[in-house]
Amino acid sequence: MIATTAPTAGTGAWCRKSTSSARCSCDGGRYRRRASFEARFGITALGVARPRQRTSNDRAATGPPVTATGGNTPGGAAWVTEERYAAVSRVLIRVLFLNLAVALAKIAFGYASGAISILSDGFHSLTDTAANVTGLIGVRAAGQPPDEDHPYGHRKYETVAAASVTAFLLLVMIEVLRNAFNHLTGRSAVPTITAASFAVMLATVGVNLLVISYETREAGRLGSEVLLADALQTRGDVWTSVTVIGALIGTKSGIAILDPLAALLVAGFIGHAGFQIARATTRILSDRIVIAESDIERIVNGVPGVLGCHHIRTRGSSDHVFLDLHVWLPPAMPLTEAHDLSHVVKDRLIARYPQIADAIIHIEPPPPRKF
Ligand SMILES: [Zn+2]
Ligand SMILES: [Zn+2]
């Protein structure tokens, strides 16, 4: 049995560094060998093809073999192509400049006219720009394959960027609150609302609507969660701007307090956004569980030949997950067979959860009391 499952001479070692079995399956005789193995265990084809990443594939082909203990070296099969990363990056950069123009126009006009509702809305738009930068860093980092310095990949750079955005949002919120306080206590002059105020607001809302339709279209075309989330956020901005326009109309008709009140409301939005980013960042940095243990367990136990599993751990971000677990296999199973079965488990997990960047599977016999 061992002889039939031994790697072919042309393939050499078959469990490569920085390679998920989904990708190493195409190397030489590897696929055929496992296919027959799966057939023997009554396992059908996975049916889910994962897009391949050219660079890490090339790297994988030269990576040193790792075969010991059934553990698969982390490194990650990025589940999106490089071309897609580049396309998403391009969209984000264009949107970044549009958002920046919108933000600067409102901030400049807000300071000049003394209308702090416009000023706060400008800062709110600036936070979108910061979010674009974070998204861009995340997409760029995710496009970088793991290297010698960062064997787990570069996704944490996105988390670092998100943490800086939280600090930035806090500063922005303090600035808006300071201005609102000055207006409420009468330390600042009542703003002069002119036709230009409305023109600036309406023009920026127009740009926002343009960004929404562009991002929604591209998100659908590229299947990008990042772009979709950004489009949704911009949709929220339109409502913020509409609120500010309402406050400007009120201020113009003599209810001057509406201007600082609208600013306070926007400060609340900024604070809420900051809280959400801080919470998401904390979850990633504290290695909070990403995929429920029971969900993983169900898939692993569904693989014929597997007796059970335990010590399931997931960490990372919702779209880039590292998984490790112990899988129980029959004690008498030959190592080559056990290793192959561990790859079947890994393939099934990644097919069900494409966000799994890598799964490290420790194979062991079940505890005696259980079987
Ligand atoms: Zn392997
Ligand atoms: Zn164990």
Tab-separated table of C-alpha atoms and ligand atoms in Angstrom:
chain	number	residue	atom	x	y	z
A	1	MET	CA	0.000	0.000	0.000
A	2	ILE	CA	2.842	2.338	0.851
A	3	ALA	CA	4.467	1.647	-2.490
A	4	THR	CA	1.386	2.688	-4.443
A	5	THR	CA	1.052	5.971	-2.581
A	6	ALA	CA	4.733	6.953	-2.644
A	7	PRO	CA	5.485	10.161	-4.539
A	8	THR	CA	6.562	9.742	-8.122
A	9	ALA	CA	10.200	10.406	-8.892
A	10	GLY	CA	9.328	13.401	-11.038
A	11	THR	CA	7.308	15.060	-8.299
A	12	GLY	CA	9.771	14.567	-5.481
A	13	ALA	CA	8.434	15.716	-2.146
A	14	TRP	CA	4.789	16.643	-2.447
A	15	CYS	CA	3.980	18.831	0.518
A	16	ARG	CA	5.564	22.109	-0.427
A	17	LYS	CA	6.247	25.220	1.554
A	18	SER	CA	3.783	28.071	1.096
A	19	THR	CA	1.503	25.793	-0.821
A	20	SER	CA	-1.956	24.617	-0.050
A	21	SER	CA	-2.750	21.153	-1.228
A	22	ALA	CA	-5.321	22.768	-3.498
A	23	ARG	CA	-2.456	24.109	-5.553
A	24	CYS	CA	0.150	21.398	-5.093
A	25	SER	CA	-2.428	18.933	-6.376
A	26	CYS	CA	-1.534	19.881	-9.926
A	27	ASP	CA	2.154	19.002	-9.487
A	28	GLY	CA	3.017	15.891	-11.463
A	29	GLY	CA	1.555	12.689	-10.155
A	30	ARG	CA	0.251	14.263	-6.976
A	31	TYR	CA	-3.296	14.734	-8.179
A	32	ARG	CA	-3.733	11.323	-9.742
A	33	ARG	CA	-2.357	9.682	-6.645
A	34	ARG	CA	-4.723	11.485	-4.335
A	35	ALA	CA	-7.637	11.078	-6.710
A	36	SER	CA	-7.315	7.314	-6.480
A	37	PHE	CA	-6.886	7.646	-2.728
A	38	GLU	CA	-10.058	9.681	-2.478
A	39	ALA	CA	-11.915	7.196	-4.649
A	40	ARG	CA	-10.808	4.441	-2.305
A	41	PHE	CA	-12.305	6.330	0.627
A	42	GLY	CA	-15.433	7.173	-1.325
A	43	ILE	CA	-14.510	10.842	-1.489
A	44	THR	CA	-15.717	12.683	-4.553
A	45	ALA	CA	-14.052	15.623	-6.221
A	46	LEU	CA	-14.276	18.908	-4.361
A	47	GLY	CA	-16.008	20.708	-7.174
A	48	VAL	CA	-14.724	24.081	-6.023
A	49	ALA	CA	-11.824	25.447	-7.994
A	50	ARG	CA	-9.796	28.077	-6.210
A	51	PRO	CA	-8.306	30.839	-8.325
A	52	ARG	CA	-4.553	30.635	-8.430
A	53	GLN	CA	-2.000	33.229	-7.612
A	54	ARG	CA	0.827	33.188	-10.077
A	55	THR	CA	3.637	34.515	-7.916
A	56	SER	CA	3.173	32.235	-4.944
A	57	ASN	CA	2.751	29.347	-7.332
A	58	ASP	CA	6.126	30.110	-8.826
A	59	ARG	CA	7.567	30.466	-5.360
A	60	ALA	CA	5.979	27.247	-4.269
A	61	ALA	CA	7.620	25.381	-7.099
A	62	THR	CA	11.031	26.293	-5.716
A	63	GLY	CA	10.186	26.076	-2.026
A	64	PRO	CA	11.818	23.411	0.107
A	65	PRO	CA	9.750	20.310	0.803
A	66	VAL	CA	8.132	19.903	4.200
A	67	THR	CA	6.818	16.470	4.984
A	68	ALA	CA	7.266	15.883	8.702
A	69	THR	CA	4.346	15.153	11.064
A	70	GLY	CA	1.685	16.025	8.538
A	71	GLY	CA	2.019	19.678	9.484
A	72	ASN	CA	1.671	21.998	6.558
A	73	THR	CA	3.862	25.051	6.606
A	74	PRO	CA	1.866	28.261	6.871
A	75	GLY	CA	2.144	30.669	4.039
A	76	GLY	CA	-1.228	30.913	2.525
A	77	ALA	CA	-2.914	30.421	-0.750
A	78	ALA	CA	-4.293	33.830	-1.478
A	79	TRP	CA	-7.710	33.183	-2.894
A	80	VAL	CA	-7.766	36.002	-5.375
A	81	THR	CA	-5.669	36.594	-8.420
A	82	GLU	CA	-3.025	39.261	-8.704
A	83	GLU	CA	-4.867	40.859	-11.608
A	84	ARG	CA	-7.927	41.242	-9.443
A	85	TYR	CA	-5.896	42.851	-6.659
A	86	ALA	CA	-4.498	45.315	-9.172
A	87	ALA	CA	-7.984	46.134	-10.508
A	88	VAL	CA	-9.400	46.664	-6.995
A	89	SER	CA	-6.384	48.848	-6.165
A	90	ARG	CA	-6.990	51.008	-9.234
A	91	VAL	CA	-10.639	51.563	-8.286
A	92	LEU	CA	-9.663	52.400	-4.692
A	93	ILE	CA	-7.035	54.919	-5.833
A	94	ARG	CA	-9.530	56.724	-8.101
A	95	VAL	CA	-12.133	56.799	-5.331
A	96	LEU	CA	-9.465	57.951	-2.883
A	97	PHE	CA	-8.777	61.086	-4.927
A	98	LEU	CA	-12.486	61.828	-5.392
A	99	ASN	CA	-13.116	61.453	-1.645
A	100	LEU	CA	-10.093	63.607	-0.867
A	101	ALA	CA	-11.332	66.375	-3.196
A	102	VAL	CA	-14.778	66.237	-1.564
A	103	ALA	CA	-13.260	66.368	1.938
A	104	LEU	CA	-10.864	69.238	1.233
A	105	ALA	CA	-13.585	71.309	-0.481
A	106	LYS	CA	-15.870	70.974	2.535
A	107	ILE	CA	-13.132	71.549	5.140
A	108	ALA	CA	-11.814	74.654	3.345
A	109	PHE	CA	-15.306	76.075	2.861
A	110	GLY	CA	-16.312	75.137	6.413
A	111	TYR	CA	-13.375	77.025	7.970
A	112	ALA	CA	-13.849	79.993	5.594
A	113	SER	CA	-17.593	80.424	6.165
A	114	GLY	CA	-17.624	79.405	9.818
A	115	ALA	CA	-20.303	76.786	9.138
A	116	ILE	CA	-19.085	73.946	11.343
A	117	SER	CA	-21.700	71.512	10.043
A	118	ILE	CA	-19.930	71.731	6.663
A	119	LEU	CA	-16.551	71.520	8.409
A	120	SER	CA	-17.539	68.400	10.354
A	121	ASP	CA	-18.963	66.831	7.194
A	122	GLY	CA	-15.619	67.543	5.521
A	123	PHE	CA	-13.762	65.764	8.331
A	124	HIS	CA	-16.241	62.926	8.025
A	125	SER	CA	-15.352	62.628	4.323
A	126	LEU	CA	-11.677	62.755	5.256
A	127	THR	CA	-12.198	59.667	7.393
A	128	ASP	CA	-13.471	57.938	4.235
A	129	THR	CA	-10.207	58.828	2.552
A	130	ALA	CA	-8.369	57.308	5.504
A	131	ALA	CA	-10.519	54.198	5.127
A	132	ASN	CA	-9.600	54.074	1.418
A	133	VAL	CA	-5.918	54.199	2.339
A	134	THR	CA	-6.415	51.350	4.815
A	135	GLY	CA	-8.276	49.323	2.210
A	136	LEU	CA	-5.540	49.999	-0.305
A	137	ILE	CA	-2.818	48.897	2.106
A	138	GLY	CA	-4.851	45.780	2.896
A	139	VAL	CA	-5.349	44.886	-0.757
A	140	ARG	CA	-1.701	45.592	-1.571
A	141	ALA	CA	-0.505	43.615	1.441
A	142	ALA	CA	-2.767	40.698	0.598
A	143	GLY	CA	-1.323	40.705	-2.913
A	144	GLN	CA	2.178	40.254	-1.516
A	145	PRO	CA	3.014	36.575	-1.201
A	146	PRO	CA	4.613	35.375	2.036
A	147	ASP	CA	8.380	35.829	2.053
A	148	GLU	CA	11.321	34.970	4.312
A	149	ASP	CA	10.660	37.892	6.654
A	150	HIS	CA	6.880	37.391	6.777
A	151	PRO	CA	6.109	33.684	6.400
A	152	TYR	CA	2.459	34.279	7.410
A	153	GLY	CA	1.967	36.872	4.664
A	154	HIS	CA	1.568	40.623	4.991
A	155	ARG	CA	-2.051	41.052	5.955
A	156	LYS	CA	-1.327	42.486	9.423
A	157	TYR	CA	-0.175	45.700	7.723
A	158	GLU	CA	-3.853	46.354	7.078
A	159	THR	CA	-4.512	45.990	10.800
A	160	VAL	CA	-1.695	48.412	11.593
A	161	ALA	CA	-3.202	50.909	9.132
A	162	ALA	CA	-6.655	50.448	10.667
A	163	ALA	CA	-5.236	51.134	14.138
A	164	SER	CA	-3.729	54.405	12.872
A	165	VAL	CA	-7.083	55.355	11.325
A	166	THR	CA	-8.713	54.906	14.746
A	167	ALA	CA	-6.252	57.372	16.274
A	168	PHE	CA	-6.883	59.764	13.377
A	169	LEU	CA	-10.674	59.551	13.831
A	170	LEU	CA	-10.281	60.383	17.512
A	171	LEU	CA	-8.334	63.559	16.679
A	172	VAL	CA	-10.907	64.553	14.054
A	173	MET	CA	-13.757	64.013	16.502
A	174	ILE	CA	-12.049	66.212	19.111
A	175	GLU	CA	-11.621	68.984	16.508
A	176	VAL	CA	-15.315	68.842	15.526
A	177	LEU	CA	-16.454	68.789	19.176
A	178	ARG	CA	-14.195	71.760	19.985
A	179	ASN	CA	-15.759	73.788	17.154
A	180	ALA	CA	-19.305	72.764	18.080
A	181	PHE	CA	-18.655	73.736	21.717
A	182	ASN	CA	-17.366	77.172	20.680
A	183	HIS	CA	-20.488	77.788	18.607
A	184	LEU	CA	-22.894	76.513	21.254
A	185	THR	CA	-21.318	78.751	23.912
A	186	GLY	CA	-21.371	81.752	21.594
A	187	ARG	CA	-17.578	82.065	21.329
A	188	SER	CA	-17.736	81.814	17.543
A	189	ALA	CA	-19.652	84.085	15.196
A	190	VAL	CA	-22.876	82.847	13.576
A	191	PRO	CA	-21.928	81.445	10.155
A	192	THR	CA	-22.920	83.217	6.974
A	193	ILE	CA	-24.802	80.763	4.800
A	194	THR	CA	-24.724	81.745	1.150
A	195	ALA	CA	-25.697	80.149	-2.142
A	196	ALA	CA	-22.064	79.004	-2.346
A	197	SER	CA	-22.557	76.903	0.814
A	198	PHE	CA	-25.367	74.977	-0.842
A	199	ALA	CA	-23.445	74.744	-4.115
A	200	VAL	CA	-20.441	73.145	-2.354
A	201	MET	CA	-22.657	70.677	-0.509
A	202	LEU	CA	-24.679	69.699	-3.583
A	203	ALA	CA	-21.548	69.328	-5.725
A	204	THR	CA	-19.924	67.025	-3.161
A	205	VAL	CA	-23.110	64.964	-2.874
A	206	GLY	CA	-22.977	64.645	-6.667
A	207	VAL	CA	-19.414	63.307	-6.460
A	208	ASN	CA	-20.515	60.899	-3.704
A	209	LEU	CA	-23.303	59.521	-5.903
A	210	LEU	CA	-20.811	59.093	-8.738
A	211	VAL	CA	-18.471	57.171	-6.413
A	212	ILE	CA	-21.321	54.936	-5.205
A	213	SER	CA	-22.438	53.903	-8.687
A	214	TYR	CA	-18.829	53.405	-9.857
A	215	GLU	CA	-17.841	51.333	-6.829
A	216	THR	CA	-21.007	49.235	-6.836
A	217	ARG	CA	-20.499	48.412	-10.513
A	218	GLU	CA	-16.817	47.523	-10.061
A	219	ALA	CA	-17.548	45.557	-6.860
A	220	GLY	CA	-19.952	43.379	-8.836
A	221	ARG	CA	-17.543	42.973	-11.734
A	222	LEU	CA	-14.544	42.103	-9.532
A	223	GLY	CA	-16.478	40.367	-6.759
A	224	SER	CA	-14.814	42.646	-4.220
A	225	GLU	CA	-16.102	42.895	-0.652
A	226	VAL	CA	-13.786	45.825	-0.003
A	227	LEU	CA	-15.345	47.903	-2.775
A	228	LEU	CA	-18.875	46.963	-1.792
A	229	ALA	CA	-18.233	47.961	1.826
A	230	ASP	CA	-16.749	51.240	0.655
A	231	ALA	CA	-19.759	51.959	-1.577
A	232	LEU	CA	-22.082	51.299	1.370
A	233	GLN	CA	-20.081	53.671	3.540
A	234	THR	CA	-20.286	56.389	0.887
A	235	ARG	CA	-24.050	55.866	0.782
A	236	GLY	CA	-24.110	56.728	4.487
A	237	ASP	CA	-22.129	59.883	3.692
A	238	VAL	CA	-24.840	61.083	1.332
A	239	TRP	CA	-27.337	60.994	4.198
A	240	THR	CA	-24.896	62.846	6.438
A	241	SER	CA	-24.566	65.547	3.779
A	242	VAL	CA	-28.350	65.731	3.358
A	243	THR	CA	-28.640	66.274	7.135
A	244	VAL	CA	-26.060	69.062	6.920
A	245	ILE	CA	-27.925	70.687	4.012
A	246	GLY	CA	-31.081	70.572	6.150
A	247	ALA	CA	-29.194	72.255	9.004
A	248	LEU	CA	-27.920	74.930	6.595
A	249	ILE	CA	-31.471	75.669	5.439
A	250	GLY	CA	-32.495	75.961	9.102
A	251	THR	CA	-29.551	78.242	9.919
A	252	LYS	CA	-30.357	80.405	6.898
A	253	SER	CA	-33.928	80.838	8.165
A	254	GLY	CA	-32.721	81.995	11.579
A	255	ILE	CA	-32.303	78.798	13.655
A	256	ALA	CA	-28.531	79.201	14.094
A	257	ILE	CA	-28.236	76.407	16.675
A	258	LEU	CA	-28.921	73.803	13.963
A	259	ASP	CA	-25.395	74.304	12.600
A	260	PRO	CA	-23.509	73.151	15.745
A	261	LEU	CA	-26.172	70.507	16.443
A	262	ALA	CA	-25.631	68.976	12.993
A	263	ALA	CA	-21.884	69.069	13.700
A	264	LEU	CA	-22.444	67.164	16.959
A	265	LEU	CA	-24.462	64.558	15.061
A	266	VAL	CA	-21.670	64.136	12.520
A	267	ALA	CA	-19.151	63.885	15.383
A	268	GLY	CA	-21.292	61.010	16.640
A	269	PHE	CA	-21.040	59.300	13.233
A	270	ILE	CA	-17.268	59.740	13.237
A	271	GLY	CA	-17.075	58.324	16.759
A	272	HIS	CA	-19.217	55.355	15.753
A	273	ALA	CA	-17.001	54.637	12.735
A	274	GLY	CA	-13.924	54.879	14.966
A	275	PHE	CA	-15.434	52.482	17.489
A	276	GLN	CA	-16.235	49.916	14.792
A	277	ILE	CA	-12.726	50.057	13.338
A	278	ALA	CA	-11.196	49.828	16.830
A	279	ARG	CA	-13.348	46.793	17.631
A	280	ALA	CA	-12.471	44.995	14.378
A	281	THR	CA	-8.775	45.785	14.882
A	282	THR	CA	-8.828	44.543	18.463
A	283	ARG	CA	-10.451	41.289	17.374
A	284	ILE	CA	-7.690	40.621	14.859
A	285	LEU	CA	-4.847	41.654	17.176
A	286	SER	CA	-6.221	39.590	20.058
A	287	ASP	CA	-6.549	36.519	17.789
A	288	ARG	CA	-10.276	36.277	18.344
A	289	ILE	CA	-11.937	33.175	16.870
A	290	VAL	CA	-13.010	33.729	13.231
A	291	ILE	CA	-14.821	30.523	12.193
A	292	ALA	CA	-16.959	28.639	14.718
A	293	GLU	CA	-15.278	25.494	16.058
A	294	SER	CA	-18.406	23.403	15.453
A	295	ASP	CA	-18.490	24.385	11.752
A	296	ILE	CA	-14.897	23.224	11.252
A	297	GLU	CA	-15.575	20.066	13.266
A	298	ARG	CA	-18.551	19.124	11.087
A	299	ILE	CA	-16.521	19.360	7.874
A	300	VAL	CA	-13.502	17.474	9.272
A	301	ASN	CA	-15.622	14.687	10.763
A	302	GLY	CA	-17.452	14.400	7.436
A	303	VAL	CA	-14.269	13.206	5.705
A	304	PRO	CA	-14.353	9.378	5.451
A	305	GLY	CA	-11.475	7.819	7.394
A	306	VAL	CA	-11.255	10.661	9.919
A	307	LEU	CA	-12.108	9.531	13.462
A	308	GLY	CA	-12.457	12.984	14.954
A	309	CYS	CA	-10.635	16.199	15.741
A	310	HIS	CA	-9.890	18.638	18.533
A	311	HIS	CA	-7.835	21.738	19.434
A	312	ILE	CA	-9.402	23.728	16.578
A	313	ARG	CA	-8.098	27.286	16.423
A	314	THR	CA	-8.817	30.051	13.917
A	315	ARG	CA	-7.409	33.562	13.869
A	316	GLY	CA	-6.952	36.441	11.440
A	317	SER	CA	-9.429	38.669	9.637
A	318	SER	CA	-12.773	37.503	8.272
A	319	ASP	CA	-11.357	37.172	4.748
A	320	HIS	CA	-7.887	35.860	5.668
A	321	VAL	CA	-8.005	33.070	8.210
A	322	PHE	CA	-5.301	30.856	9.680
A	323	LEU	CA	-6.551	27.528	10.977
A	324	ASP	CA	-4.823	24.818	12.969
A	325	LEU	CA	-6.244	21.641	14.420
A	326	HIS	CA	-5.512	18.072	15.501
A	327	VAL	CA	-7.090	15.325	13.392
A	328	TRP	CA	-7.563	11.785	14.714
A	329	LEU	CA	-6.723	9.013	12.251
A	330	PRO	CA	-6.602	5.216	12.670
A	331	PRO	CA	-3.401	4.426	14.667
A	332	ALA	CA	-2.268	1.768	12.194
A	333	MET	CA	-2.645	3.963	9.109
A	334	PRO	CA	0.653	4.326	7.188
A	335	LEU	CA	2.158	7.802	7.310
A	336	THR	CA	1.859	8.410	3.562
A	337	GLU	CA	-1.819	7.545	3.685
A	338	ALA	CA	-2.408	9.656	6.803
A	339	HIS	CA	-0.638	12.570	5.160
A	340	ASP	CA	-2.776	12.231	2.045
A	341	LEU	CA	-5.919	12.131	4.155
A	342	SER	CA	-4.798	15.280	5.984
A	343	HIS	CA	-4.645	16.982	2.589
A	344	VAL	CA	-8.170	15.820	1.790
A	345	VAL	CA	-9.300	17.401	5.072
A	346	LYS	CA	-7.473	20.610	4.193
A	347	ASP	CA	-8.951	20.707	0.676
A	348	ARG	CA	-12.465	20.247	2.023
A	349	LEU	CA	-11.996	22.996	4.599
A	350	ILE	CA	-10.607	25.444	2.043
A	351	ALA	CA	-13.312	24.539	-0.478
A	352	ARG	CA	-15.988	25.350	2.109
A	353	TYR	CA	-14.159	28.384	3.524
A	354	PRO	CA	-12.085	30.002	0.740
A	355	GLN	CA	-11.035	32.670	3.243
A	356	ILE	CA	-8.776	30.104	4.925
A	357	ALA	CA	-5.279	31.186	3.909
A	358	ASP	CA	-3.667	28.116	5.405
A	359	ALA	CA	-4.590	25.156	7.569
A	360	ILE	CA	-2.009	23.377	9.702
A	361	ILE	CA	-3.152	19.851	10.460
A	362	HIS	CA	-1.522	17.797	13.193
A	363	ILE	CA	-2.311	14.114	12.684
A	364	GLU	CA	-2.527	11.803	15.683
A	365	PRO	CA	-4.274	8.629	16.880
A	366	PRO	CA	-7.486	9.230	18.835
A	367	PRO	CA	-7.341	9.221	22.655
A	368	PRO	CA	-7.716	5.562	23.819
A	369	ARG	CA	-10.848	6.169	25.894
A	370	LYS	CA	-12.792	7.450	22.891
A	371	PHE	CA	-12.408	4.437	20.581
B	1	ZN	ZN	1.321	17.666	2.888
B	2	ZN	ZN	-4.267	16.324	19.914
